[in-house]
mmCIF file of C-alpha atoms in Angstrom:
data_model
loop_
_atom_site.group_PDB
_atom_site.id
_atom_site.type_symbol
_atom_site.label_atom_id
_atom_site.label_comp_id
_atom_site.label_asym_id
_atom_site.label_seq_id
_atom_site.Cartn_x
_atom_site.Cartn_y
_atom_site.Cartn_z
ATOM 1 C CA UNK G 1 -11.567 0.260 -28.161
ATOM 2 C CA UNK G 2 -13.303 3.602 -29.354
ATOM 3 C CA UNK G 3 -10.259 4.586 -31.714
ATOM 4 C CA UNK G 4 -10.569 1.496 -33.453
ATOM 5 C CA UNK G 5 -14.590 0.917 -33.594
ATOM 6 C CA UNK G 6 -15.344 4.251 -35.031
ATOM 7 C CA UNK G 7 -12.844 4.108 -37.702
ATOM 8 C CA UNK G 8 -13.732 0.477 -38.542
ATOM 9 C CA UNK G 9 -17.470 1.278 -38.910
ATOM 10 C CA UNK G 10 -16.719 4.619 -40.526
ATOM 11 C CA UNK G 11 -14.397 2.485 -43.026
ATOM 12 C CA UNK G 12 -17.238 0.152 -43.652
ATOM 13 C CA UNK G 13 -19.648 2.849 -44.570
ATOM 14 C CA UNK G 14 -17.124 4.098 -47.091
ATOM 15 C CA UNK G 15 -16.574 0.624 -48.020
ATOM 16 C CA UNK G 16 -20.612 0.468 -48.250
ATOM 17 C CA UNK G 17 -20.902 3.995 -50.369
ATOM 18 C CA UNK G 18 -18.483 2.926 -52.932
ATOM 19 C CA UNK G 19 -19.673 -0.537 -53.186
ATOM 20 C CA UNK G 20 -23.479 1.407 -53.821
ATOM 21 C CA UNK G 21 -21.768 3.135 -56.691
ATOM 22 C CA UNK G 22 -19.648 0.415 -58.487
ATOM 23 C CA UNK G 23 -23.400 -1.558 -58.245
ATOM 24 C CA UNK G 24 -25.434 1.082 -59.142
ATOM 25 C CA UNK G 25 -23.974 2.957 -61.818
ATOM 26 C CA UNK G 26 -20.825 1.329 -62.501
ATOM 27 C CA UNK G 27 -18.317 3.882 -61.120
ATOM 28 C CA UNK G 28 -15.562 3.774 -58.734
ATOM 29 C CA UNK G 29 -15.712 5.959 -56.208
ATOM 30 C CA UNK G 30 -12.754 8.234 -56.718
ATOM 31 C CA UNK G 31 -13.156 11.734 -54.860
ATOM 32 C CA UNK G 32 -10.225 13.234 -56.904
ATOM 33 C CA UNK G 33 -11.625 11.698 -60.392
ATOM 34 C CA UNK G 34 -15.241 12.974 -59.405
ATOM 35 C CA UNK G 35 -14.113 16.289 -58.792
ATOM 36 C CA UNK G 36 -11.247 16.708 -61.511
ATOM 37 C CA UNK G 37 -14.320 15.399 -63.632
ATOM 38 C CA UNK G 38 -16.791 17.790 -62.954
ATOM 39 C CA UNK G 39 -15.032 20.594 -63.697
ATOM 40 C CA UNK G 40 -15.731 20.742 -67.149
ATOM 41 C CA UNK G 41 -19.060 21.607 -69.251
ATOM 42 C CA UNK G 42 -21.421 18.740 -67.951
ATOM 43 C CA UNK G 43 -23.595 16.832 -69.723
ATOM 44 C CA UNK G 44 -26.802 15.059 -68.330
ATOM 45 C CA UNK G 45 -24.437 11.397 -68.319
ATOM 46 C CA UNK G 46 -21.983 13.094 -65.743
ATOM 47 C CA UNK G 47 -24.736 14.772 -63.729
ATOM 48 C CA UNK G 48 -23.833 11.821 -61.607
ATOM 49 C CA UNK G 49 -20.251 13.889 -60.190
ATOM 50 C CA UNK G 50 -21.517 17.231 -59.334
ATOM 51 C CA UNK G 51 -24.536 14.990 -57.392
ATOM 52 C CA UNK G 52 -21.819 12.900 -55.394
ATOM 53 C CA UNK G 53 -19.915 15.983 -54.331
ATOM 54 C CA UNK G 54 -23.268 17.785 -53.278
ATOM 55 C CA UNK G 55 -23.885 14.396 -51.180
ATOM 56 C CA UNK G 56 -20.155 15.206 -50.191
ATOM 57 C CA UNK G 57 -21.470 18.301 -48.826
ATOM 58 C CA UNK G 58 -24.693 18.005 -47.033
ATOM 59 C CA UNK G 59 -23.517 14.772 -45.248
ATOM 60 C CA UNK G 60 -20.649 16.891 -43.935
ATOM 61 C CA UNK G 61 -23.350 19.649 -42.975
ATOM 62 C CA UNK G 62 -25.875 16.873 -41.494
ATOM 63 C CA UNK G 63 -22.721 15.399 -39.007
ATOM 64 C CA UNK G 64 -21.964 18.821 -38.390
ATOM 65 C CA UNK G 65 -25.605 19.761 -37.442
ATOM 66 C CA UNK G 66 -26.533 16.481 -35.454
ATOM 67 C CA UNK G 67 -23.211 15.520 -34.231
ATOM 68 C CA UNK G 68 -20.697 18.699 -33.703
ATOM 69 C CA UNK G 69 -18.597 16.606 -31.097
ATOM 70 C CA UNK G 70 -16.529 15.175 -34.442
ATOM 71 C CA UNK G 71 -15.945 19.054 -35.513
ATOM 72 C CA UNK G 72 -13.691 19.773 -32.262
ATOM 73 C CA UNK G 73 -10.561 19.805 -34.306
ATOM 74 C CA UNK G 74 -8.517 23.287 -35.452
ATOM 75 C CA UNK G 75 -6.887 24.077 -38.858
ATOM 76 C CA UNK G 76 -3.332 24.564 -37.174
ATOM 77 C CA UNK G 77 -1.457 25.545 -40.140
ATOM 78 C CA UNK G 78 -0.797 29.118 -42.486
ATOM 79 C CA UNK G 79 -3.361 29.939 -45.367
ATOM 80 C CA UNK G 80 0.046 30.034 -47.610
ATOM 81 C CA UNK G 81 0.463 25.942 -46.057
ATOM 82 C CA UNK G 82 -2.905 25.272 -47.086
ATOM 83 C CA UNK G 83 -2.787 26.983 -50.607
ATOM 84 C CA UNK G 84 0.871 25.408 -51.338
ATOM 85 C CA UNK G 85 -0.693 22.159 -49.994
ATOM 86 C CA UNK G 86 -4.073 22.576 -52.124
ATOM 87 C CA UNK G 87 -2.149 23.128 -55.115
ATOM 88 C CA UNK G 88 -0.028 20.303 -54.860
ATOM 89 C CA UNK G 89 -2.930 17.361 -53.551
ATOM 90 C CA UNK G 90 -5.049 19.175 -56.906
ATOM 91 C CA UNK G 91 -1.973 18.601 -59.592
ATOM 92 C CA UNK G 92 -1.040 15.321 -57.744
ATOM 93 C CA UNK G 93 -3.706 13.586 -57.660
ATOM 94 C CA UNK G 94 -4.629 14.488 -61.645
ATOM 95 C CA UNK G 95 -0.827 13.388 -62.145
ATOM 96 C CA UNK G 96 -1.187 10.043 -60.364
ATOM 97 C CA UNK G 97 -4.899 9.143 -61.399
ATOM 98 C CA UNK G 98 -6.598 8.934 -58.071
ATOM 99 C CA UNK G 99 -6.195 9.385 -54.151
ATOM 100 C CA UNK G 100 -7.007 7.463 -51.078
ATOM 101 C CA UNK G 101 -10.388 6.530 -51.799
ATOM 102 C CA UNK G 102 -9.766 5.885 -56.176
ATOM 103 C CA UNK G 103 -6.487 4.111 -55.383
ATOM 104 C CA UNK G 104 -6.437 3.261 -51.663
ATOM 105 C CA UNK G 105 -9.785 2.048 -51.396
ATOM 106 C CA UNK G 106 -11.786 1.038 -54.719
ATOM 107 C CA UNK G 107 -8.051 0.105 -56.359
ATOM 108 C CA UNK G 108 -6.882 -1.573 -53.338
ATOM 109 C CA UNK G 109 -10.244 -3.904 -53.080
ATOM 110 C CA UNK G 110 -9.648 -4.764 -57.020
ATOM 111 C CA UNK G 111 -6.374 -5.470 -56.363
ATOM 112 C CA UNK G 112 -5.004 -3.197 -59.115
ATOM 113 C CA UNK G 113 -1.366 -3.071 -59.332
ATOM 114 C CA UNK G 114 -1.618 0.281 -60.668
ATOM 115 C CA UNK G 115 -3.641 1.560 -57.104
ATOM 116 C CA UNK G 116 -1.499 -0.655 -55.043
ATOM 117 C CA UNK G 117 1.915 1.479 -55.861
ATOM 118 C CA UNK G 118 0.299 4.752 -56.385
ATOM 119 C CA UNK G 119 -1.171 3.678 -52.318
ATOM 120 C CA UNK G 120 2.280 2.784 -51.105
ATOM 121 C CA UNK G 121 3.731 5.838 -52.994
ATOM 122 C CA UNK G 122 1.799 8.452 -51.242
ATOM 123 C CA UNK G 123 1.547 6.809 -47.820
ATOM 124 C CA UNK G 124 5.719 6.693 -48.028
ATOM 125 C CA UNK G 125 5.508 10.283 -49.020
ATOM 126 C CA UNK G 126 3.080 11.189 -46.788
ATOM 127 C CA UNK G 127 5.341 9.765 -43.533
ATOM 128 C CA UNK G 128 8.171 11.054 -45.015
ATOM 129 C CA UNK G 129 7.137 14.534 -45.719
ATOM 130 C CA UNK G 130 4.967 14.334 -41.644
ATOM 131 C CA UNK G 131 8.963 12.816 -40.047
ATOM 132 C CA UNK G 132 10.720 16.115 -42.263
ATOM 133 C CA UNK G 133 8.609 18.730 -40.774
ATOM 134 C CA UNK G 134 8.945 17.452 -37.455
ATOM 135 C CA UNK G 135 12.783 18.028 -37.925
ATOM 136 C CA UNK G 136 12.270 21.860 -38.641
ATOM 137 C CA UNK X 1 -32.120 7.343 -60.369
ATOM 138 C CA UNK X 2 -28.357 7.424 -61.053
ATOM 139 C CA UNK X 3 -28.087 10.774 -59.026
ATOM 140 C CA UNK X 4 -30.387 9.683 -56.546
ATOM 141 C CA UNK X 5 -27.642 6.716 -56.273
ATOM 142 C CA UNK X 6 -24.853 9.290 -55.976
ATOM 143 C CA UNK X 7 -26.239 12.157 -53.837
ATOM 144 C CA UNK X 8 -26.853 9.459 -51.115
ATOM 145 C CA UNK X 9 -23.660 7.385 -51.585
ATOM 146 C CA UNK X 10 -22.075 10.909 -51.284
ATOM 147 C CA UNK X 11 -24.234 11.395 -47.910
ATOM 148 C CA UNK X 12 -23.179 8.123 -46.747
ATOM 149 C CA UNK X 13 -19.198 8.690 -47.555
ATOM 150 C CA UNK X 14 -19.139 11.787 -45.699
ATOM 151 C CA UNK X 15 -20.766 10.370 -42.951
ATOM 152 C CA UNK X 16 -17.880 7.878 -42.891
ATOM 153 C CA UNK X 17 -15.368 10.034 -43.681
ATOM 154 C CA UNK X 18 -16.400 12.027 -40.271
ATOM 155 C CA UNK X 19 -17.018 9.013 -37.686
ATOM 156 C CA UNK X 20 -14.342 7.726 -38.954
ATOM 157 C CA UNK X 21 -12.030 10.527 -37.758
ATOM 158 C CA UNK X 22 -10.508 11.318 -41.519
ATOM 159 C CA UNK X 23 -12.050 14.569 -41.496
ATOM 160 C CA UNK X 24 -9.894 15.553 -38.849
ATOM 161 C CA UNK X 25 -6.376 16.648 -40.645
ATOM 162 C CA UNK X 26 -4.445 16.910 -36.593
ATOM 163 C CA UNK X 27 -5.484 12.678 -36.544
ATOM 164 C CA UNK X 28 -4.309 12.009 -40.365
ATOM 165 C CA UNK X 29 -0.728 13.977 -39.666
ATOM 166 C CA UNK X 30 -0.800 11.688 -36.596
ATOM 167 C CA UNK X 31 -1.882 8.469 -38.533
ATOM 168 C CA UNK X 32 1.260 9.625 -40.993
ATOM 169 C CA UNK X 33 3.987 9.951 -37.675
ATOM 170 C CA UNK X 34 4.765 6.642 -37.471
ATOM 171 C CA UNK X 35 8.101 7.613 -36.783
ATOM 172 C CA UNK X 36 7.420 10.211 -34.291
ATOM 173 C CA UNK X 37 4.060 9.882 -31.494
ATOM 174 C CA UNK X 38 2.130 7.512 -34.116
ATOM 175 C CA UNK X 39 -1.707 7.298 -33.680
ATOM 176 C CA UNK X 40 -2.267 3.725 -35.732
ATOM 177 C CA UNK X 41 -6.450 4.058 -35.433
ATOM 178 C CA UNK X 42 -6.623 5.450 -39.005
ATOM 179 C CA UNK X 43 -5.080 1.795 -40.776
ATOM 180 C CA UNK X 44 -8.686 0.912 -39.551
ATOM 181 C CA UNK X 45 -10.613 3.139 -41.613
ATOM 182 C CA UNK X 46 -8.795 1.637 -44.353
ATOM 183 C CA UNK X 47 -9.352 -2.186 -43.028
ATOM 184 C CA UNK X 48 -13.271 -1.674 -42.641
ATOM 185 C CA UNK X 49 -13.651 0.412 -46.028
ATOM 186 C CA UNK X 50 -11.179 -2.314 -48.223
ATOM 187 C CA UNK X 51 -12.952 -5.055 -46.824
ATOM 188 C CA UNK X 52 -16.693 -4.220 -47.602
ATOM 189 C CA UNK X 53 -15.413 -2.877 -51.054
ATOM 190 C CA UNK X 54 -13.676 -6.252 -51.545
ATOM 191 C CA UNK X 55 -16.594 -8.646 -51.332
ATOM 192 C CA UNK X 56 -18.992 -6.144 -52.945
ATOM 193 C CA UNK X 57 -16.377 -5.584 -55.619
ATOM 194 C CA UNK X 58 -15.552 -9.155 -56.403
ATOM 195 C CA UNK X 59 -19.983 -9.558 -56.448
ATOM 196 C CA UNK X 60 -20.266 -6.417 -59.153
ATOM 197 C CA UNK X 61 -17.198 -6.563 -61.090
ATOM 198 C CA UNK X 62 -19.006 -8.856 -63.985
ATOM 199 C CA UNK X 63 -22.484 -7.501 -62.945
ATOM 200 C CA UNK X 64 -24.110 -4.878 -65.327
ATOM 201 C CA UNK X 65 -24.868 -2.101 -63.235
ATOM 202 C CA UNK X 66 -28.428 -1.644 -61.784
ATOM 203 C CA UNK X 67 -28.840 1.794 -63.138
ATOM 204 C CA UNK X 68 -26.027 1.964 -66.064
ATOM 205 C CA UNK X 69 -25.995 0.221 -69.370
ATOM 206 C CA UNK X 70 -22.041 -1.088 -67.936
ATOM 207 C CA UNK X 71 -19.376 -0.841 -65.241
ATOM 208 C CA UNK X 72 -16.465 2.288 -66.223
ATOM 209 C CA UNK X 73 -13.730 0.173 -64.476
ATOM 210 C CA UNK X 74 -10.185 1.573 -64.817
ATOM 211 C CA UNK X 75 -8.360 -0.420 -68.074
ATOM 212 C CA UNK X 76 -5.152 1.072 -67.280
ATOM 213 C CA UNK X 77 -2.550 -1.623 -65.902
ATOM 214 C CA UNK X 78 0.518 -0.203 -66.329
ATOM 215 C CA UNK X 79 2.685 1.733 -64.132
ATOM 216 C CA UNK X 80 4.102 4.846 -65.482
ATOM 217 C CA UNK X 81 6.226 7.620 -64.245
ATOM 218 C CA UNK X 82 3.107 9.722 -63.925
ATOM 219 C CA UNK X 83 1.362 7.401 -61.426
ATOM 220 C CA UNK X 84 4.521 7.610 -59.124
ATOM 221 C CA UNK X 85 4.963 10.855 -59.648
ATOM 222 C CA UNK X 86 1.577 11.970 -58.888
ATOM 223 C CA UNK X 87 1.191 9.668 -55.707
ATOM 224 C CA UNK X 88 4.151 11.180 -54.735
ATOM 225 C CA UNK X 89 3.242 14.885 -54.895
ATOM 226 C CA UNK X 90 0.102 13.940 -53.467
ATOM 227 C CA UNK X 91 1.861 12.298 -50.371
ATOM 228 C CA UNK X 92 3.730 15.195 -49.904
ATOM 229 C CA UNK X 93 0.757 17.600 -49.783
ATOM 230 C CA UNK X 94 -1.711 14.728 -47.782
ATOM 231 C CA UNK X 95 1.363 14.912 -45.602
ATOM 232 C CA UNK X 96 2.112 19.219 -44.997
ATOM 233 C CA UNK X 97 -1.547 19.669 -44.210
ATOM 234 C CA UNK X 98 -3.589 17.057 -43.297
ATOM 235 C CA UNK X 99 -6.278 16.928 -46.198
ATOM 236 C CA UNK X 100 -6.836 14.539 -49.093
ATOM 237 C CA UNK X 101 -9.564 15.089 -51.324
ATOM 238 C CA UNK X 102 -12.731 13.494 -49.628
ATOM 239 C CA UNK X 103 -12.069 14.883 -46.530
ATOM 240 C CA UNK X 104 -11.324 18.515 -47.664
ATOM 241 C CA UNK X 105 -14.462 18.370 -49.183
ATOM 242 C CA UNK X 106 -16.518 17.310 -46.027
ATOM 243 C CA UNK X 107 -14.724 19.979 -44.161
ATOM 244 C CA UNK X 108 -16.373 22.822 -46.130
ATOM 245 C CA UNK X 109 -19.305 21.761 -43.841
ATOM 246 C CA UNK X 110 -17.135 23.534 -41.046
ATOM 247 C CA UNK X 111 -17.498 26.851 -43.217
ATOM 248 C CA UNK X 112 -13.368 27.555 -42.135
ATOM 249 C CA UNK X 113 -11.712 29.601 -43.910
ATOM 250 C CA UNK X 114 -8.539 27.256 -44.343
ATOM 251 C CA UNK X 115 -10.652 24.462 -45.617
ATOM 252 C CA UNK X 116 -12.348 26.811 -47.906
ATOM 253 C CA UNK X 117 -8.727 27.871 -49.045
ATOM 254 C CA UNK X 118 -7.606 24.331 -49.131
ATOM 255 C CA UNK X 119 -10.193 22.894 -51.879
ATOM 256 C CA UNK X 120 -10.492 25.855 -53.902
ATOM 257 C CA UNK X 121 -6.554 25.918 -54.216
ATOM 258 C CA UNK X 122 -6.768 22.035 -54.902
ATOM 259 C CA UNK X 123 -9.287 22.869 -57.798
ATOM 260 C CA UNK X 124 -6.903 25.120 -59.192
ATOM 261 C CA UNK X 125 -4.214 22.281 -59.297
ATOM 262 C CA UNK X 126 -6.603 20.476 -60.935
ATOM 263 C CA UNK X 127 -7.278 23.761 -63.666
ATOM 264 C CA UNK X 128 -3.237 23.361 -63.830
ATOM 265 C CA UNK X 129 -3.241 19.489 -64.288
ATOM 266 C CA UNK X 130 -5.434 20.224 -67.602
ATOM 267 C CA UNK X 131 -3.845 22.877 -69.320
ATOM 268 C CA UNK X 132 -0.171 20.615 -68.321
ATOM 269 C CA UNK X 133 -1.902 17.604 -70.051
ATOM 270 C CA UNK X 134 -2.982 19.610 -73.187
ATOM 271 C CA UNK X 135 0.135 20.787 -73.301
ATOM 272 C CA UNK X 136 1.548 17.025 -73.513
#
């Protein structure tokens, strides 16, 4: 039961922060838009990005602080996987307009056909690319 | 207000993100072998966070904001080769290491090197995205 309560109430607090920000200030919660977005000169309307990502931040740092049991995991891969990976989820994500919480969350609860194919696009890649490296 | 709005719906999405278990890129690889040792408890994250944002959504999508003159929802309805093709690349990457945006992001809490690696090489995909687009 554990595996599937916490990510269903994780999910719904997601659910919950992006619902706070399409009824607050009228923007969808897209981690790859907020960041792509901020890195530009800012002006006092897009303070809004740079603040999300600092939430980004310290709630990572609060979990981490009050609850290190979630931060058992290791980083099994090479720094070159991680930079070749970086480089491509960065362009990609530009590219396509949006990741999993843009397209597979905000898009996906709109219904937008556009975030419905970009979602089953990079799940099938995603499988695909996890089934090809566990050939080699 | 607006970035009082954002730097706790940040909080509250990386608090999700983590008891959720998407912070943890060894789960999402799993989530993505369904054709190998699948672990299916990640669908939920998506389940509880679509299904919040879908009632909330359908309530705000007509709604002026509370702290914005209007809503900035997406326009775009058309599927284009970029869409694919970004979703596509950003399978591929979500799928070598692990890490989509969000969660990168929440994993600099960790202070790991490879996560550090990870997000600064997925800003510098984004740095490529722009001068690519400029170029278009």
């Amino acid at each position: 039961m554990e595996n599937i309560i916490y990510p269903l109430l994780g999910g719904a607090l997601i659910g919950l922060s992006s619902s706070t920000m399409l009824g607050g200030i009228g923007r969808i919660t897209g981690i790859s838009g907020i960041l792509g977005g901020s890195l530009q000169k800012n002006s006092s309307e897009d303070l809004w990005r740079l603040f999300f990502l600092l939430g980004l931040v310290l709630g990572g740092l609060g979990m981490k602080v009050l609850y290190p049991q979630f931060f058992t995991y290791q980083f099994n891969f090479s720094y070159v996987t991680y930079i070749v990976a970086g480089l491509i989820v960065g362009f990609g994500t530009r590219l396509g307009s949006g990741c999993t919480s843009g397209h597979g969350v905000c898009g996906m609860a709109r219904l937008a056909k556009r975030s419905i194919v970009a979602t089953l696009t990079f799940m099938a890649f995603g499988i695909i690319t996890v089934a090809i490296k566990g050939l080699i | 207000m607006s970035v009082l709005i954002s730097i706790l719906s940040g909080i509250l999405f990386a608090v999700g993100l983590v008891i959720s278990g998407m912070t943890n890129p060894n789960k999402v690889i799993g989530f993505l072998d369904i054709l190998g040792n699948w672990d299916y408890s990640l669908a939920f994250v998506m389940v509880g966070a679509i299904s919040v944002s879908f009632v909330a959504f359908k309530y705000f999508q007509n709604k002026k904001p509370f702290c914005a003159p209007q809503s900035f929802l997406p326009t775009n309805t058309e599927v284009d080769k970029k869409l694919l093709i970004g979703s596509a690349m950003f399978g591929i990457g979500w799928g070598i290491a692990g890490f989509c945006p969000g969660p990168a992001i929440v994993n600099l809490a960790t202070f790991d090197m490879k996560a550090i690696v990870f997000v600064i090489a997925m800003v510098v995909g984004m740095f490529v995205f722009k001068l690519y687009s400029k170029t278009q």
